[in-house]
Amino acid sequence: FLQTPEGFWSRFKIDVRTLHEVTKINRERKTVTVLDKNAGNVFEESYDKLILSPGAKPVMPDFCKGNCSNIFTLRTVEDTLKIREFTDNYPIKTAVIIGGGFIGLEMAENLKNRGIDVTVIQKGDHLLNTVDSDIASFIHTNLRTKGINILLNANVKSIENNMVVTDCQEIPADMVIVSVGVSPENNLAKDAGLQLGLKGSIVVNDRMETSVPDIYAVGDAVQVKNFVTGEDDLIALAGPANKQGRIAADNICGLDSHYHGSQGSSVLKLFDLTAATTGISEKK
């Protein structure tokens, strides 16, 4: 949507290869093994410096019992298109969102705007864990006023026969969006023997260097310092990822650039309400 391989080449002389998957890092030879999904062949690409930016993948508990074709997670543009296609081609009247974080609430708004009856199920006592309950009460009121059903303090047991079964009730669902969090995508780093930290995240220093020389890592896959607490943390947001990419590039180009941590600033549109937060919550 924002850029094409041709655009990257004409503007920056960057060789972008879509539908190519790196399957292995060969740290001794300083190469990566690449699967060309277009041609089906495998080759090696050499590097002087390597940057890992694999992001984070949605957590998918084993909820599904039987047919899972109406259960979705949302990470990529392709995921978005699958959800859109499903709502276009099937008579969707009810949708259940499992998880009340950023992705879950944005999905709730968009599905409601398509005329679908939406229920959000949250394990805790309020939506949007980055805020405290007193702030969350404004969010609850706003969503309920717009016709979204909210079920708090509920644990999902299973999804079967177009029904989401919780420990307190069963909710009909023509489609389900599972949005219960993310975990760092660490397969390449783990296989290459890079040091891992919280929840398998990639450990980096303040120059975004990993434990292996000439390999950097940035974005949702890396462990960072929480700017407020000074402790190790995972903060999967676009702003920090962008900053980390620039810092890694600076250091690769011989500059002296350092990342001093994330304080978790975020902003979320919910119908006519804007919910923003920075720093840590009272609970944290």
Coordinates of N, CA, C and O in Angstrom, one line a residue, residues 56-155:
A56 N 6.5 -9.6 15.4 CA 5.9 -10.5 16.4 C 4.7 -11.2 15.7 O 4.0 -10.6 14.9
K57 N 4.4 -12.4 16.2 CA 3.3 -13.2 15.6 C 2.2 -13.3 16.6 O 2.4 -13.3 17.8
P58 N 0.9 -13.4 16.1 CA -0.2 -13.5 17.0 C -0.2 -14.8 17.8 O 0.2 -15.8 17.3
V59 N -0.5 -14.7 19.1 CA -0.6 -15.9 19.9 C -2.0 -16.5 19.6 O -3.0 -15.9 19.5
M60 N -1.9 -17.8 19.3 CA -3.2 -18.6 18.9 C -3.4 -19.8 19.8 O -2.8 -20.8 19.6
P61 N -4.1 -19.6 20.9 CA -4.4 -20.7 21.8 C -5.2 -21.8 21.0 O -5.9 -21.5 20.0
D62 N -5.3 -23.0 21.6 CA -6.0 -24.1 20.9 C -7.4 -24.1 21.3 O -8.0 -24.9 22.0
F63 N -8.1 -23.0 20.8 CA -9.6 -22.9 21.1 C -10.4 -23.7 20.2 O -11.5 -24.2 20.6
C64 N -10.0 -23.9 19.0 CA -10.9 -24.4 17.9 C -11.2 -25.9 18.1 O -10.2 -26.7 18.2
K65 N -12.4 -26.3 18.0 CA -12.8 -27.7 18.1 C -13.7 -27.9 16.8 O -14.8 -27.5 16.7
G66 N -13.1 -28.5 15.8 CA -13.8 -28.8 14.5 C -13.4 -27.8 13.5 O -12.2 -27.5 13.3
N67 N -14.4 -27.3 12.7 CA -14.2 -26.4 11.6 C -13.6 -25.0 12.1 O -14.2 -24.4 12.9
C68 N -12.5 -24.6 11.5 CA -11.8 -23.4 12.0 C -11.8 -22.3 10.9 O -11.1 -21.3 11.0
S69 N -12.6 -22.5 9.8 CA -12.5 -21.6 8.7 C -13.0 -20.2 9.0 O -12.8 -19.2 8.2
N70 N -13.8 -20.0 10.1 CA -14.3 -18.7 10.4 C -13.5 -18.0 11.6 O -14.0 -17.1 12.2
I71 N -12.3 -18.5 11.9 CA -11.5 -18.0 13.0 C -10.3 -17.3 12.4 O -9.6 -17.9 11.6
F72 N -10.0 -16.1 12.8 CA -8.9 -15.3 12.1 C -8.1 -14.7 13.2 O -8.5 -14.4 14.3
T73 N -6.8 -14.5 12.8 CA -5.9 -13.6 13.5 C -5.5 -12.4 12.6 O -5.8 -12.6 11.4
L74 N -5.0 -11.3 13.1 CA -4.7 -10.2 12.2 C -3.2 -9.8 12.4 O -2.9 -9.3 13.5
R75 N -2.4 -10.0 11.4 CA -1.0 -9.5 11.5 C -0.6 -8.8 10.2 O 0.0 -7.7 10.3
T76 N -1.0 -9.3 9.1 CA -0.5 -8.8 7.8 C -1.7 -8.2 7.0 O -2.8 -8.4 7.3
V77 N -1.3 -7.6 5.9 CA -2.3 -7.1 4.9 C -3.1 -8.2 4.4 O -4.3 -8.1 4.2
E78 N -2.4 -9.4 4.1 CA -3.1 -10.5 3.6 C -4.2 -11.0 4.6 O -5.3 -11.4 4.2
D79 N -3.9 -11.0 5.9 CA -4.9 -11.3 6.9 C -6.1 -10.4 6.8 O -7.3 -10.8 6.9
T80 N -5.8 -9.1 6.6 CA -6.9 -8.1 6.4 C -7.8 -8.5 5.2 O -9.0 -8.4 5.3
L81 N -7.2 -8.8 4.1 CA -7.9 -9.1 2.9 C -8.8 -10.4 3.1 O -9.9 -10.5 2.6
K82 N -8.2 -11.4 3.8 CA -9.0 -12.6 4.1 C -10.3 -12.3 4.9 O -11.3 -12.8 4.7
I83 N -10.1 -11.4 6.0 CA -11.2 -11.0 6.8 C -12.3 -10.2 6.0 O -13.5 -10.5 6.1
R84 N -11.8 -9.3 5.2 CA -12.7 -8.5 4.3 C -13.4 -9.5 3.3 O -14.6 -9.3 3.1
E85 N -12.7 -10.4 2.7 CA -13.3 -11.3 1.8 C -14.4 -12.2 2.5 O -15.5 -12.4 1.9
F86 N -14.1 -12.6 3.7 CA -15.1 -13.4 4.4 C -16.3 -12.7 4.7 O -17.4 -13.2 4.6
T87 N -16.2 -11.4 5.2 CA -17.4 -10.6 5.5 C -18.1 -10.2 4.2 O -19.4 -9.9 4.3
D88 N -17.5 -10.1 3.1 CA -18.1 -9.8 1.8 C -18.9 -11.0 1.3 O -20.0 -10.7 0.7
N89 N -18.4 -12.2 1.5 CA -19.0 -13.3 0.8 C -19.9 -14.2 1.6 O -20.5 -15.1 1.1
Y90 N -20.0 -14.0 2.9 CA -20.8 -14.8 3.8 C -21.8 -13.9 4.5 O -21.4 -12.8 4.9
P91 N -22.9 -14.4 4.9 CA -23.9 -13.6 5.6 C -23.6 -13.5 7.1 O -24.1 -14.2 8.0
I92 N -22.6 -12.7 7.4 CA -22.1 -12.5 8.8 C -23.0 -11.6 9.6 O -23.1 -10.4 9.3
K93 N -23.6 -12.1 10.6 CA -24.5 -11.3 11.5 C -23.8 -11.1 12.8 O -24.1 -10.1 13.5
T94 N -23.0 -12.1 13.3 CA -22.4 -12.0 14.6 C -20.9 -12.2 14.6 O -20.5 -13.1 13.8
A95 N -20.2 -11.4 15.3 CA -18.7 -11.6 15.4 C -18.3 -11.5 16.8 O -18.8 -10.7 17.6
V96 N -17.3 -12.3 17.2 CA -16.8 -12.3 18.6 C -15.3 -12.0 18.5 O -14.6 -12.6 17.7
I97 N -14.9 -11.0 19.2 CA -13.5 -10.6 19.3 C -12.9 -11.1 20.7 O -13.5 -10.7 21.7
I98 N -11.9 -12.0 20.6 CA -11.3 -12.5 21.9 C -10.1 -11.7 22.1 O -9.1 -11.8 21.4
G99 N -10.1 -10.8 23.1 CA -9.0 -9.9 23.5 C -9.4 -8.5 23.2 O -9.9 -8.1 22.2
G100 N -9.2 -7.6 24.3 CA -9.5 -6.2 24.2 C -8.4 -5.3 24.1 O -8.4 -4.2 24.8
G101 N -7.3 -5.6 23.3 CA -6.2 -4.8 23.1 C -6.4 -3.9 21.9 O -7.5 -3.7 21.4
F102 N -5.3 -3.4 21.4 CA -5.3 -2.5 20.2 C -6.0 -3.1 19.0 O -7.0 -2.5 18.5
I103 N -5.5 -4.3 18.6 CA -6.1 -4.9 17.4 C -7.5 -5.3 17.6 O -8.4 -5.1 16.7
G104 N -7.8 -5.9 18.8 CA -9.2 -6.3 19.0 C -10.2 -5.2 19.0 O -11.3 -5.3 18.4
L105 N -9.9 -4.1 19.6 CA -10.8 -3.0 19.6 C -10.9 -2.3 18.3 O -12.0 -1.9 17.9
E106 N -9.8 -2.2 17.5 CA -10.0 -1.6 16.2 C -10.8 -2.5 15.3 O -11.6 -2.1 14.4
M107 N -10.6 -3.9 15.4 CA -11.5 -4.8 14.7 C -12.9 -4.7 15.1 O -13.8 -4.7 14.2
A108 N -13.2 -4.5 16.4 CA -14.6 -4.4 16.8 C -15.2 -3.2 16.2 O -16.4 -3.3 15.7
E109 N -14.5 -2.0 16.1 CA -15.1 -0.8 15.5 C -15.4 -1.1 14.0 O -16.5 -0.8 13.5
N110 N -14.4 -1.7 13.3 CA -14.6 -1.9 11.8 C -15.7 -2.9 11.5 O -16.5 -2.6 10.6
L111 N -15.8 -3.9 12.3 CA -16.9 -4.9 12.0 C -18.2 -4.3 12.4 O -19.2 -4.6 11.7
K112 N -18.3 -3.5 13.5 CA -19.6 -2.9 13.8 C -20.0 -1.9 12.7 O -21.2 -1.8 12.4
N113 N -19.0 -1.2 12.1 CA -19.4 -0.3 11.0 C -19.9 -1.0 9.8 O -20.5 -0.4 8.9
R114 N -19.6 -2.3 9.7 CA -20.2 -3.1 8.6 C -21.6 -3.7 8.9 O -22.1 -4.5 8.2
G115 N -22.1 -3.3 10.1 CA -23.4 -3.7 10.4 C -23.5 -5.1 11.1 O -24.5 -5.7 11.2
I116 N -22.4 -5.5 11.7 CA -22.3 -6.8 12.4 C -22.4 -6.6 13.9 O -21.9 -5.7 14.4
D117 N -23.1 -7.5 14.5 CA -23.3 -7.5 15.9 C -22.0 -8.1 16.6 O -21.7 -9.2 16.4
V118 N -21.3 -7.2 17.4 CA -20.0 -7.5 17.8 C -20.0 -7.7 19.4 O -20.5 -6.9 20.1
T119 N -19.3 -8.7 19.8 CA -19.0 -9.0 21.2 C -17.5 -9.0 21.5 O -16.8 -9.8 20.8
V120 N -17.0 -8.3 22.4 CA -15.6 -8.3 22.8 C -15.5 -9.1 24.1 O -16.2 -8.7 25.1
I121 N -14.7 -10.1 24.2 CA -14.5 -10.9 25.4 C -13.1 -10.6 25.9 O -12.1 -10.7 25.2
Q122 N -13.0 -10.2 27.2 CA -11.8 -9.9 27.8 C -11.6 -10.7 29.1 O -12.5 -10.8 29.9
K123 N -10.4 -11.2 29.2 CA -10.0 -12.1 30.4 C -10.0 -11.3 31.7 O -10.4 -11.7 32.7
G124 N -9.5 -10.0 31.6 CA -9.4 -9.2 32.8 C -10.6 -8.4 33.1 O -11.7 -8.6 32.4
D125 N -10.5 -7.4 34.0 CA -11.7 -6.7 34.4 C -11.9 -5.4 33.6 O -12.9 -4.7 33.9
H126 N -11.0 -5.1 32.7 CA -11.3 -4.0 31.8 C -10.5 -4.1 30.5 O -9.5 -4.9 30.4
L127 N -11.0 -3.4 29.5 CA -10.3 -3.4 28.2 C -9.1 -2.6 28.2 O -8.9 -1.7 29.1
L128 N -8.2 -2.8 27.2 CA -7.0 -2.0 27.0 C -6.1 -2.0 28.2 O -6.1 -1.1 29.0
N129 N -5.3 -3.0 28.4 CA -4.5 -3.2 29.6 C -3.5 -2.1 29.8 O -2.9 -1.9 30.9
T130 N -3.2 -1.3 28.8 CA -2.2 -0.2 28.9 C -2.8 0.9 29.8 O -2.0 1.8 30.2
V131 N -4.1 1.0 30.0 CA -4.6 2.0 30.9 C -5.2 1.4 32.1 O -5.3 0.1 32.2
D132 N -5.5 2.2 33.1 CA -6.1 1.7 34.3 C -7.6 1.7 34.2 O -8.2 2.3 33.3
S133 N -8.2 1.0 35.2 CA -9.7 0.8 35.1 C -10.5 2.0 35.1 O -11.5 2.1 34.4
D134 N -10.0 3.1 35.8 CA -10.8 4.3 35.8 C -10.8 5.0 34.4 O -11.9 5.5 33.9
I135 N -9.7 4.9 33.7 CA -9.7 5.4 32.3 C -10.5 4.5 31.4 O -11.2 4.9 30.5
A136 N -10.3 3.2 31.6 CA -11.0 2.2 30.8 C -12.5 2.3 30.8 O -13.2 2.0 29.9
S137 N -13.0 2.9 31.9 CA -14.5 3.0 32.1 C -15.1 3.9 31.0 O -16.2 3.7 30.5
F138 N -14.3 4.9 30.6 CA -14.7 5.8 29.5 C -14.8 5.0 28.2 O -15.7 5.2 27.3
I139 N -13.8 4.1 28.0 CA -13.8 3.3 26.8 C -15.0 2.3 26.8 O -15.7 2.2 25.7
H140 N -15.3 1.7 27.9 CA -16.4 0.8 28.0 C -17.7 1.5 27.7 O -18.5 1.0 26.9
T141 N -17.9 2.7 28.2 CA -19.1 3.5 28.0 C -19.3 3.8 26.5 O -20.3 3.7 25.9
N142 N -18.1 4.2 25.9 CA -18.2 4.6 24.5 C -18.5 3.4 23.6 O -19.4 3.6 22.7
L143 N -17.9 2.3 23.8 CA -18.2 1.1 23.0 C -19.6 0.6 23.2 O -20.3 0.3 22.2
R144 N -20.1 0.6 24.4 CA -21.5 0.1 24.7 C -22.5 1.1 24.1 O -23.5 0.6 23.5
T145 N -22.2 2.4 24.1 CA -23.1 3.4 23.5 C -23.2 3.1 22.0 O -24.3 3.3 21.4
K146 N -22.1 2.6 21.4 CA -22.1 2.4 19.9 C -22.7 1.0 19.6 O -22.7 0.6 18.4
G147 N -23.1 0.2 20.6 CA -23.8 -1.0 20.4 C -22.9 -2.2 20.4 O -23.3 -3.3 20.0
I148 N -21.7 -2.1 21.0 CA -20.7 -3.3 21.1 C -20.9 -3.9 22.5 O -21.0 -3.2 23.5
N149 N -21.1 -5.2 22.5 CA -21.2 -6.0 23.7 C -19.9 -6.3 24.3 O -18.9 -6.6 23.6
I150 N -19.7 -6.1 25.6 CA -18.5 -6.3 26.3 C -18.7 -7.4 27.4 O -19.6 -7.2 28.2
L151 N -17.9 -8.4 27.4 CA -17.9 -9.5 28.4 C -16.6 -9.5 29.1 O -15.6 -9.9 28.5
L152 N -16.5 -9.1 30.3 CA -15.3 -9.0 31.1 C -15.2 -10.2 32.1 O -16.1 -10.9 32.4
N153 N -13.9 -10.4 32.5 CA -13.6 -11.5 33.5 C -14.1 -12.8 33.0 O -14.7 -13.6 33.7
A154 N -13.9 -13.0 31.7 CA -14.4 -14.3 31.1 C -13.2 -15.0 30.4 O -12.4 -14.4 29.7
N155 N -13.2 -16.3 30.6 CA -12.2 -17.2 30.0 C -12.8 -18.0 28.9 O -13.8 -18.7 29.1

